[in-house]
PDB file of C-alpha atoms in Angstrom:
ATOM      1  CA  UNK A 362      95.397 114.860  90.907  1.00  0.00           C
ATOM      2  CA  UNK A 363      95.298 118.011  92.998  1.00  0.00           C
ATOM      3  CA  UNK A 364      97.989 120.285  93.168  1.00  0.00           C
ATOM      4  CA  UNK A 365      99.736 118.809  95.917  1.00  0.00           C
ATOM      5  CA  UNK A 366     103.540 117.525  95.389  1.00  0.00           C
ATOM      6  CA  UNK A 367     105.613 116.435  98.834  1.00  0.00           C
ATOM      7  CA  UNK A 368     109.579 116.651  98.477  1.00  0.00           C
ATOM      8  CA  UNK A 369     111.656 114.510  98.842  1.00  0.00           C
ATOM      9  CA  UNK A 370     110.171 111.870  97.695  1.00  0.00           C
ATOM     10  CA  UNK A 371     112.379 109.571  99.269  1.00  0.00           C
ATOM     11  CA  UNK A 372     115.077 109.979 101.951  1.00  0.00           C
ATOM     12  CA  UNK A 373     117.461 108.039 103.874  1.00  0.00           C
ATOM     13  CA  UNK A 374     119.002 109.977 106.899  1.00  0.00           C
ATOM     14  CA  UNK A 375     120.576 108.529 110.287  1.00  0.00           C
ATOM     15  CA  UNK A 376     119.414 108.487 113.587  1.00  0.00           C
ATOM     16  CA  UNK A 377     119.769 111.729 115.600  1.00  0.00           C
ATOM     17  CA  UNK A 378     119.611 114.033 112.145  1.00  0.00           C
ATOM     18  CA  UNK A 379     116.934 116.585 111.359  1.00  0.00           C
ATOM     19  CA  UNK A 380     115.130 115.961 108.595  1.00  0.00           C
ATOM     20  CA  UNK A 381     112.536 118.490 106.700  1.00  0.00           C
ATOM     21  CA  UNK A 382     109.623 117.338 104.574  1.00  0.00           C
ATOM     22  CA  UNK A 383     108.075 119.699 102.812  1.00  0.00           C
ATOM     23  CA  UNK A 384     104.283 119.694 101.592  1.00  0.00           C
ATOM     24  CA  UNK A 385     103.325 122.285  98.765  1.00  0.00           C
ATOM     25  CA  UNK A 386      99.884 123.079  97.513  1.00  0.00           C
ATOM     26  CA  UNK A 387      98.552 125.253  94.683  1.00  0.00           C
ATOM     27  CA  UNK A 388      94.555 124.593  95.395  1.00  0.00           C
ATOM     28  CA  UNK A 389      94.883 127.665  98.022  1.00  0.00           C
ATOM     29  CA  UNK A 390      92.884 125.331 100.587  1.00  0.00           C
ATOM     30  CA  UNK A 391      92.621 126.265 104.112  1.00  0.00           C
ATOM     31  CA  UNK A 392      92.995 123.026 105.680  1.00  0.00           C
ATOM     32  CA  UNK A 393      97.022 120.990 105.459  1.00  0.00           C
ATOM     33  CA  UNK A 394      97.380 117.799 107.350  1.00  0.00           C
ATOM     34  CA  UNK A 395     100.585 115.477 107.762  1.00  0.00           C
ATOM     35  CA  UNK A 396     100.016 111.507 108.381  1.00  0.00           C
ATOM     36  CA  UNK A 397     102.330 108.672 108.891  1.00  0.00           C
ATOM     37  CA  UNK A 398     101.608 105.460 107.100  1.00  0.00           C
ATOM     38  CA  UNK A 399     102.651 102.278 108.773  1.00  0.00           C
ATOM     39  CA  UNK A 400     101.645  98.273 108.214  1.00  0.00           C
ATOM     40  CA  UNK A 401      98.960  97.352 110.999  1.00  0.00           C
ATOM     41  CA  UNK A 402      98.363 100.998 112.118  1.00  0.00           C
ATOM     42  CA  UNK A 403      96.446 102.424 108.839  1.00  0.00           C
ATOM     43  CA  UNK A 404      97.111 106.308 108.118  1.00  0.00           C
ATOM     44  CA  UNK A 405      97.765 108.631 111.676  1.00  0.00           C
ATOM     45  CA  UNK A 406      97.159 111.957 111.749  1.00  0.00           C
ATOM     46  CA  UNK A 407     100.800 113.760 113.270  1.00  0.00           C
ATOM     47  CA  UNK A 408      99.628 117.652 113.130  1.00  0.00           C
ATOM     48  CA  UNK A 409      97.262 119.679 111.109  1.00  0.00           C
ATOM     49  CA  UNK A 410      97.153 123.542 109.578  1.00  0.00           C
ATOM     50  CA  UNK A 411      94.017 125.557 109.886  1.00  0.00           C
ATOM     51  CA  UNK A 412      95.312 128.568 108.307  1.00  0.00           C
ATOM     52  CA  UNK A 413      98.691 130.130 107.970  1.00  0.00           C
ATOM     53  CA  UNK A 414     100.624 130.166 111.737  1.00  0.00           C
ATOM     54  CA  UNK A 415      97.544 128.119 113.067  1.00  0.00           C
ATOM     55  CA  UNK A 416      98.574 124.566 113.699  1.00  0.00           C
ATOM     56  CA  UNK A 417      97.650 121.842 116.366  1.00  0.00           C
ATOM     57  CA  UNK A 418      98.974 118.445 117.243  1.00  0.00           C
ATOM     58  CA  UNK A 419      97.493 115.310 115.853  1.00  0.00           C
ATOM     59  CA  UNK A 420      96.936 111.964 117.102  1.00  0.00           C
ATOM     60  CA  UNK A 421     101.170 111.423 117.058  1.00  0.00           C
ATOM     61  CA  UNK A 422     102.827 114.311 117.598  1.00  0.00           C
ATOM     62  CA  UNK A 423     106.079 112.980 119.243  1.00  0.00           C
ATOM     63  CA  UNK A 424     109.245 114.104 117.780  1.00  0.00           C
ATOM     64  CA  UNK A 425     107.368 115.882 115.353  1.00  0.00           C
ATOM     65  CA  UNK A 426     106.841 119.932 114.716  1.00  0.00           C
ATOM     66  CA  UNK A 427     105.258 121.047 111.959  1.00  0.00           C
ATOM     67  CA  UNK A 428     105.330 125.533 110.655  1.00  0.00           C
ATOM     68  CA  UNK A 429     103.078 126.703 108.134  1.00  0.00           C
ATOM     69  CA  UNK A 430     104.038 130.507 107.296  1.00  0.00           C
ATOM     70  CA  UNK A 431     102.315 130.415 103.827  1.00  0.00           C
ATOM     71  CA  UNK A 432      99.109 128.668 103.124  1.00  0.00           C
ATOM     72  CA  UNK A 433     100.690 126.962 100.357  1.00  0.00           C
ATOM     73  CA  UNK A 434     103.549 124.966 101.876  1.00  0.00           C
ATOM     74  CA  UNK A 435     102.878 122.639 105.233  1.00  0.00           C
ATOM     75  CA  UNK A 436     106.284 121.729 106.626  1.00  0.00           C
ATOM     76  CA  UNK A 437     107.198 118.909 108.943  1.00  0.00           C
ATOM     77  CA  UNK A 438     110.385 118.760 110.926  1.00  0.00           C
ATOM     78  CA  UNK A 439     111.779 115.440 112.821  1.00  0.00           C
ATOM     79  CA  UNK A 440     113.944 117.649 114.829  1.00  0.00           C
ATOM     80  CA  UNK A 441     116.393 114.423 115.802  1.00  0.00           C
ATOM     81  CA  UNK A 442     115.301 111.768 113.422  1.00  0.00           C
ATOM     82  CA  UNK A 443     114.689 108.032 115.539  1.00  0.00           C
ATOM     83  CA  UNK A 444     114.036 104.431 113.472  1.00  0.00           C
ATOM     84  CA  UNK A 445     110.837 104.238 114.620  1.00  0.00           C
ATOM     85  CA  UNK A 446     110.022 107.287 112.524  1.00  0.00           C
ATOM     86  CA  UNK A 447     110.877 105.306 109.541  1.00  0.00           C
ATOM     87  CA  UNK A 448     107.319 105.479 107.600  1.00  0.00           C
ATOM     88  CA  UNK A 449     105.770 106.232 104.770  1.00  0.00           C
ATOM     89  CA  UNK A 450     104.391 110.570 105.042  1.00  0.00           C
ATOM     90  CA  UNK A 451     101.513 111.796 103.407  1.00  0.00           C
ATOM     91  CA  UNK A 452     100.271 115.252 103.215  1.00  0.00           C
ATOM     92  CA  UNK A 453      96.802 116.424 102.609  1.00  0.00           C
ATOM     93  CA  UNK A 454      94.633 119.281 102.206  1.00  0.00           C
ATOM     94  CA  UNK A 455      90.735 119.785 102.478  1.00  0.00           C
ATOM     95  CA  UNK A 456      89.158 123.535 102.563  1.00  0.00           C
ATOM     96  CA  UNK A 457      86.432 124.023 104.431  1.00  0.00           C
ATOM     97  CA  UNK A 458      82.823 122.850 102.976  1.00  0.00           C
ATOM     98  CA  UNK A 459      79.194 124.858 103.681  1.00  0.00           C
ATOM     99  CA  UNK A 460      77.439 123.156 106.468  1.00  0.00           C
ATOM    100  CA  UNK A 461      75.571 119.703 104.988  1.00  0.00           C
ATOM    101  CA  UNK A 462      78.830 118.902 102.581  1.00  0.00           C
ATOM    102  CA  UNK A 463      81.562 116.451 102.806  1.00  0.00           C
ATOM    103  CA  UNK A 464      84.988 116.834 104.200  1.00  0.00           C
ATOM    104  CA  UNK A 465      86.987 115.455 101.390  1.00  0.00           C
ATOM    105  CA  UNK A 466      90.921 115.114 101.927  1.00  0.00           C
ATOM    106  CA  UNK A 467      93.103 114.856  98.725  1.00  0.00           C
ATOM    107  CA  UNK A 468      96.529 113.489  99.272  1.00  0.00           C
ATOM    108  CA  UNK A 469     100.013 114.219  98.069  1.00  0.00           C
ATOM    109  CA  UNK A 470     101.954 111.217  96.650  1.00  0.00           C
ATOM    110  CA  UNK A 471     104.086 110.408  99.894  1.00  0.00           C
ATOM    111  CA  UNK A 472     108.012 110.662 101.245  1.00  0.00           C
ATOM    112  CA  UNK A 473     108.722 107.361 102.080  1.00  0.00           C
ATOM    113  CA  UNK A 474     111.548 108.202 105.045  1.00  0.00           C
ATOM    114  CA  UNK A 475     114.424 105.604 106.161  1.00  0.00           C
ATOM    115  CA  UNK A 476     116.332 106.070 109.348  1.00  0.00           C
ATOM    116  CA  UNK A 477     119.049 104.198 109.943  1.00  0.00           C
TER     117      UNK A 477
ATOM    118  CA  UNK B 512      86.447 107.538 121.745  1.00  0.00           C
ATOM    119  CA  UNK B 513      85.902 107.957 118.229  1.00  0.00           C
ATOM    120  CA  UNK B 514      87.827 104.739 116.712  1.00  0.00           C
ATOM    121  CA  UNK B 515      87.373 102.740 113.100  1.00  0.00           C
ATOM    122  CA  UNK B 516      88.295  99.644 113.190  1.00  0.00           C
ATOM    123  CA  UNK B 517      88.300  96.818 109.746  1.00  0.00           C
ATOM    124  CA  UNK B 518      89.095  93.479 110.888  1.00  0.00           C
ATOM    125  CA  UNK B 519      90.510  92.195 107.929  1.00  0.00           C
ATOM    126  CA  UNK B 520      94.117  92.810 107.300  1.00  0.00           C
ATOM    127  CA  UNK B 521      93.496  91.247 103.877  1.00  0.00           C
ATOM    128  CA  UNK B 522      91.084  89.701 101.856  1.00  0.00           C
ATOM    129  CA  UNK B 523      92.205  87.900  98.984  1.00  0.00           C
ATOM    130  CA  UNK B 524      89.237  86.556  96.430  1.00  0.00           C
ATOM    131  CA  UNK B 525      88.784  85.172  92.840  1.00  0.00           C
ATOM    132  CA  UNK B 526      88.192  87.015  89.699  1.00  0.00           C
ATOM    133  CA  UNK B 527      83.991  87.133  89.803  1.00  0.00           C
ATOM    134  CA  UNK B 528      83.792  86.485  93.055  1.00  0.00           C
ATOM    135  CA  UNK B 529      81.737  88.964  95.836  1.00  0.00           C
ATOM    136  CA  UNK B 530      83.525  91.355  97.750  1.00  0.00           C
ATOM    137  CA  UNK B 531      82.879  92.851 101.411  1.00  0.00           C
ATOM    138  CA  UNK B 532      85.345  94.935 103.078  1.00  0.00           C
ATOM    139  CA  UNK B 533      84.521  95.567 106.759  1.00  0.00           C
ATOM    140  CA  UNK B 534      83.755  98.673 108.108  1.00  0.00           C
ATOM    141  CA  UNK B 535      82.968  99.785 111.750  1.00  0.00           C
ATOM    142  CA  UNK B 536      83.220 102.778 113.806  1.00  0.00           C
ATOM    143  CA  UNK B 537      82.393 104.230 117.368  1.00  0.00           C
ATOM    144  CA  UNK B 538      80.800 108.113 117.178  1.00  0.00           C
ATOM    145  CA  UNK B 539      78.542 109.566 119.854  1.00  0.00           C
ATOM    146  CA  UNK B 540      77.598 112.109 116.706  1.00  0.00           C
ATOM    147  CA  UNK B 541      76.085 111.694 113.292  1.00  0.00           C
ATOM    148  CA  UNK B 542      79.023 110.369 111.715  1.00  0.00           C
ATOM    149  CA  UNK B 543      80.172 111.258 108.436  1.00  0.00           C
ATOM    150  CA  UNK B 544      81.929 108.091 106.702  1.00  0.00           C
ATOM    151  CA  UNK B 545      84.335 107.427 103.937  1.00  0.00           C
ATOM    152  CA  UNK B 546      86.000 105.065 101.675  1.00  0.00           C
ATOM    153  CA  UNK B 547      89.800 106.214 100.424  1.00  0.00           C
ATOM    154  CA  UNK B 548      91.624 103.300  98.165  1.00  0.00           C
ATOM    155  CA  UNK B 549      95.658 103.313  97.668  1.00  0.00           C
ATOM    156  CA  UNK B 550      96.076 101.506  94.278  1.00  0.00           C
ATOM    157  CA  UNK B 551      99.645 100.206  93.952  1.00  0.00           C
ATOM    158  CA  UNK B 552     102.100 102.902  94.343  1.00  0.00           C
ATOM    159  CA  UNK B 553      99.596 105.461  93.468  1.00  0.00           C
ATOM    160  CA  UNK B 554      98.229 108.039  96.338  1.00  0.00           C
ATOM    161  CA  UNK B 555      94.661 107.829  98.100  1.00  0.00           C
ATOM    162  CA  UNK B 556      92.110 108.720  96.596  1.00  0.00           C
ATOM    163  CA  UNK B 557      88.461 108.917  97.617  1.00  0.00           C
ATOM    164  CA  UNK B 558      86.501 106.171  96.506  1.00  0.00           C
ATOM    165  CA  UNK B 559      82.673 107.119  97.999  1.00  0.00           C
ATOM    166  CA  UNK B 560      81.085 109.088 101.059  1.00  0.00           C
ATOM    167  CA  UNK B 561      77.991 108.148 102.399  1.00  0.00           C
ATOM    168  CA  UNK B 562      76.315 110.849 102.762  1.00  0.00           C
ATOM    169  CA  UNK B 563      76.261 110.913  98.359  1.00  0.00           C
ATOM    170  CA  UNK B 564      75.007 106.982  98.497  1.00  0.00           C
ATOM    171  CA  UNK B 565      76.860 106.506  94.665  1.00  0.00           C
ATOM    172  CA  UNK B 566      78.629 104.000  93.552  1.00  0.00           C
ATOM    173  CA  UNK B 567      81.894 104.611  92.324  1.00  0.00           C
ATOM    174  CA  UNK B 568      83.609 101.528  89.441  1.00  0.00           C
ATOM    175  CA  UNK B 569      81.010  98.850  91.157  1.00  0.00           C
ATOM    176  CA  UNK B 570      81.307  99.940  95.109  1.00  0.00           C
ATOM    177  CA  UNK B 571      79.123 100.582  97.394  1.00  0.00           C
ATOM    178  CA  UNK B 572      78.570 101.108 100.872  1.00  0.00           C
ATOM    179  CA  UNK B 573      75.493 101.815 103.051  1.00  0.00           C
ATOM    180  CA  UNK B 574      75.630 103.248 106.336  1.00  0.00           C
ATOM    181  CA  UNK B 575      73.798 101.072 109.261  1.00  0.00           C
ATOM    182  CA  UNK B 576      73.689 102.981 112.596  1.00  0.00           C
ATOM    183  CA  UNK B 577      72.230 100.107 114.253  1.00  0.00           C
ATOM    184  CA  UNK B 578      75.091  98.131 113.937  1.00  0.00           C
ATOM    185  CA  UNK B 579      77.561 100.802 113.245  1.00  0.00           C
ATOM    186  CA  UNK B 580      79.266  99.924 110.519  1.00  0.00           C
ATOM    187  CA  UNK B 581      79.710 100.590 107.161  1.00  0.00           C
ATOM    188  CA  UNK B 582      80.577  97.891 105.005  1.00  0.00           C
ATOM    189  CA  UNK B 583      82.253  98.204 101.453  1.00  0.00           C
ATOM    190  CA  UNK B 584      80.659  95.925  98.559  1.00  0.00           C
ATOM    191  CA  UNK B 585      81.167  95.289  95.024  1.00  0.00           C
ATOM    192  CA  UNK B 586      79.084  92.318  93.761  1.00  0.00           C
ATOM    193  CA  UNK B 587      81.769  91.151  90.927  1.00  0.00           C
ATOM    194  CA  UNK B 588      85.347  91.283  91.738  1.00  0.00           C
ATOM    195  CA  UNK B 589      87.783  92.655  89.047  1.00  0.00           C
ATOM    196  CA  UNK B 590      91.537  91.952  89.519  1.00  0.00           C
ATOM    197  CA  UNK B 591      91.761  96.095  88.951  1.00  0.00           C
ATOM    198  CA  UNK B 592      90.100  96.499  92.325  1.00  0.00           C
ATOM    199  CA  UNK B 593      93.206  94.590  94.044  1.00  0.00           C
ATOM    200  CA  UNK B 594      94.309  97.534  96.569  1.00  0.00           C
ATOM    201  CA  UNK B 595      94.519  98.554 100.052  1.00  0.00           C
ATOM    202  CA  UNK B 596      91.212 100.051 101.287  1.00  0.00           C
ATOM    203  CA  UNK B 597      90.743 102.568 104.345  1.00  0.00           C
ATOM    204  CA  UNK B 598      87.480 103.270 106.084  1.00  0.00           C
ATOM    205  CA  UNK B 599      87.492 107.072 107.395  1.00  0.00           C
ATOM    206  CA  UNK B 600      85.621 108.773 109.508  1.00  0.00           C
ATOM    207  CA  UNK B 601      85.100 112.469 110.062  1.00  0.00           C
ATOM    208  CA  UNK B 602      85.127 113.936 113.379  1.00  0.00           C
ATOM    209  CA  UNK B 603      83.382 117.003 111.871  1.00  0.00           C
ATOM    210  CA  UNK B 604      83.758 120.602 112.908  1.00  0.00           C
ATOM    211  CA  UNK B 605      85.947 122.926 111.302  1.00  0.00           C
ATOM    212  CA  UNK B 606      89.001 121.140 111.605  1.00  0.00           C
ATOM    213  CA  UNK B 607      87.870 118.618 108.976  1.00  0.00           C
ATOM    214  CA  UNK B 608      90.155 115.792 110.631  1.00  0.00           C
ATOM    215  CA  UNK B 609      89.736 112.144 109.534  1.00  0.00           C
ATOM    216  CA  UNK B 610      90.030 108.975 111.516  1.00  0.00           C
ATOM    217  CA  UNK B 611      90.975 106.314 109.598  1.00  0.00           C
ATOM    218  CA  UNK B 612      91.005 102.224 110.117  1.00  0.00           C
ATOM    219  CA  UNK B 613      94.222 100.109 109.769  1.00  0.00           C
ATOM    220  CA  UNK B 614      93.525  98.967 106.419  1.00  0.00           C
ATOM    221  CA  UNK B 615      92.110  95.735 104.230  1.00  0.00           C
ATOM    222  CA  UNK B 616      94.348  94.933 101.508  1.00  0.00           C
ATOM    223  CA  UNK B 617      92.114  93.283  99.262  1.00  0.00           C
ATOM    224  CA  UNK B 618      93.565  90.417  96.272  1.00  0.00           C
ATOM    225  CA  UNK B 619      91.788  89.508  93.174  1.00  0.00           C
ATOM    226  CA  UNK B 620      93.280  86.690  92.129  1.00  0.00           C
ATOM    227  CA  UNK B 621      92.892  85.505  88.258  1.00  0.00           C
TER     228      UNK B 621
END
């Protein structure tokens, strides 16, 4: 696997709580991403890194805020945590590919978040 | 918009049997296309790209622009392959961002 580990790996919190996930890479890759996981909705991407204090909003960015102040940790923040953020998080990281390759993503092994 | 969509929430099959997981997309570009499996409590993982045309333990997918999709086949199903399976597509650029579809959770049953 690539060096990507996600912490906690589990978590139950309660509504209105923050709650801090934290992404960590050792591949030095440009590119972090955070997605939510849910049945009937696939994999949605929540915000994205491009670089180290260069981030921009994803496809479900409600609720969400996300810092990056080193390239190798992403974090993302549910600043007052809701039950329809219960999901399953993945991070993942691509770096940036010469012009005619792939953009591969490799993915950390999840938090799987419960808010009660 | 750029969407992905698989139809099939799951596909469950016999032991031998062929396999198609649908695959289809809307890009106004050249679309760059993917196949990412989740094996059972295990993190994605790419499976094949198009743009490489392999196939990866038996898979493999061909890109048809015509009809947009991109359909994943394996002629002989093993009850190993049982996972869920996510078509992606790349919106390209810098950013490197991924659209993905919903999902097939594909059975192989004995």
């Amino acid at each position: 696997d690539a060096g990507i580990t996600q912490s906690p790996r589990h978590k139950v919190t309660e509504t209105g709580t923050p709650v801090t996930l934290r992404c960590h890479q050792t591949e030095n890759h440009r590119y972090m991403y955070w997605y939510r996981q849910d049945p009937g909705h696939g994999l949605r991407l929540i915000h994205y890194s491009y670089g180290v204090k260069d981030t921009d909003k994803g496809e479900v960015s409600d609720g969400y805020s996300v810092s990056r102040s080193k390239t190798e940790d992403f974090l993302l923040t549910l600043e007052s945590a809701t039950s329809s953020q219960t999901s399953v998080y993945f991070c993942a990281i691509s770096e940036s590919k010469a012009s005619g390759d792939y953009n591969e993503q490799f993915f950390g092994p999840g938090t799987r978040l419960t808010v009660l | 918009a750029q969407r992905v969509t698989q139809p099939e929430k799951l596909l469950s099959v016999f032991k031998g049997a062929p396999v198609e997981l649908k695959c289809n997309y809307s890009y106004s570009g050249s679309p760059e296309l993917f196949w990412y499996v989740q094996y059972s409590r295990q993190r994605l993982q790419l499976l094949l790209r198009h743009i490489s045309r392999e196939s990866i333990k038996g898979f493999t997918a061909d890109l048809n622009k015509g009809e947009t999709s991109f359909h994943l086949k394996k002629p002989f199903a093993q009850e190993e392959d049982s996972a869920m399976y996510y078509c992606a597509l790349s919106e390209g650029g810098a950013t490197n961002k991924l659209i993905f579809g919903t999902g097939t959770l594909l059975a192989v049953q004995p």
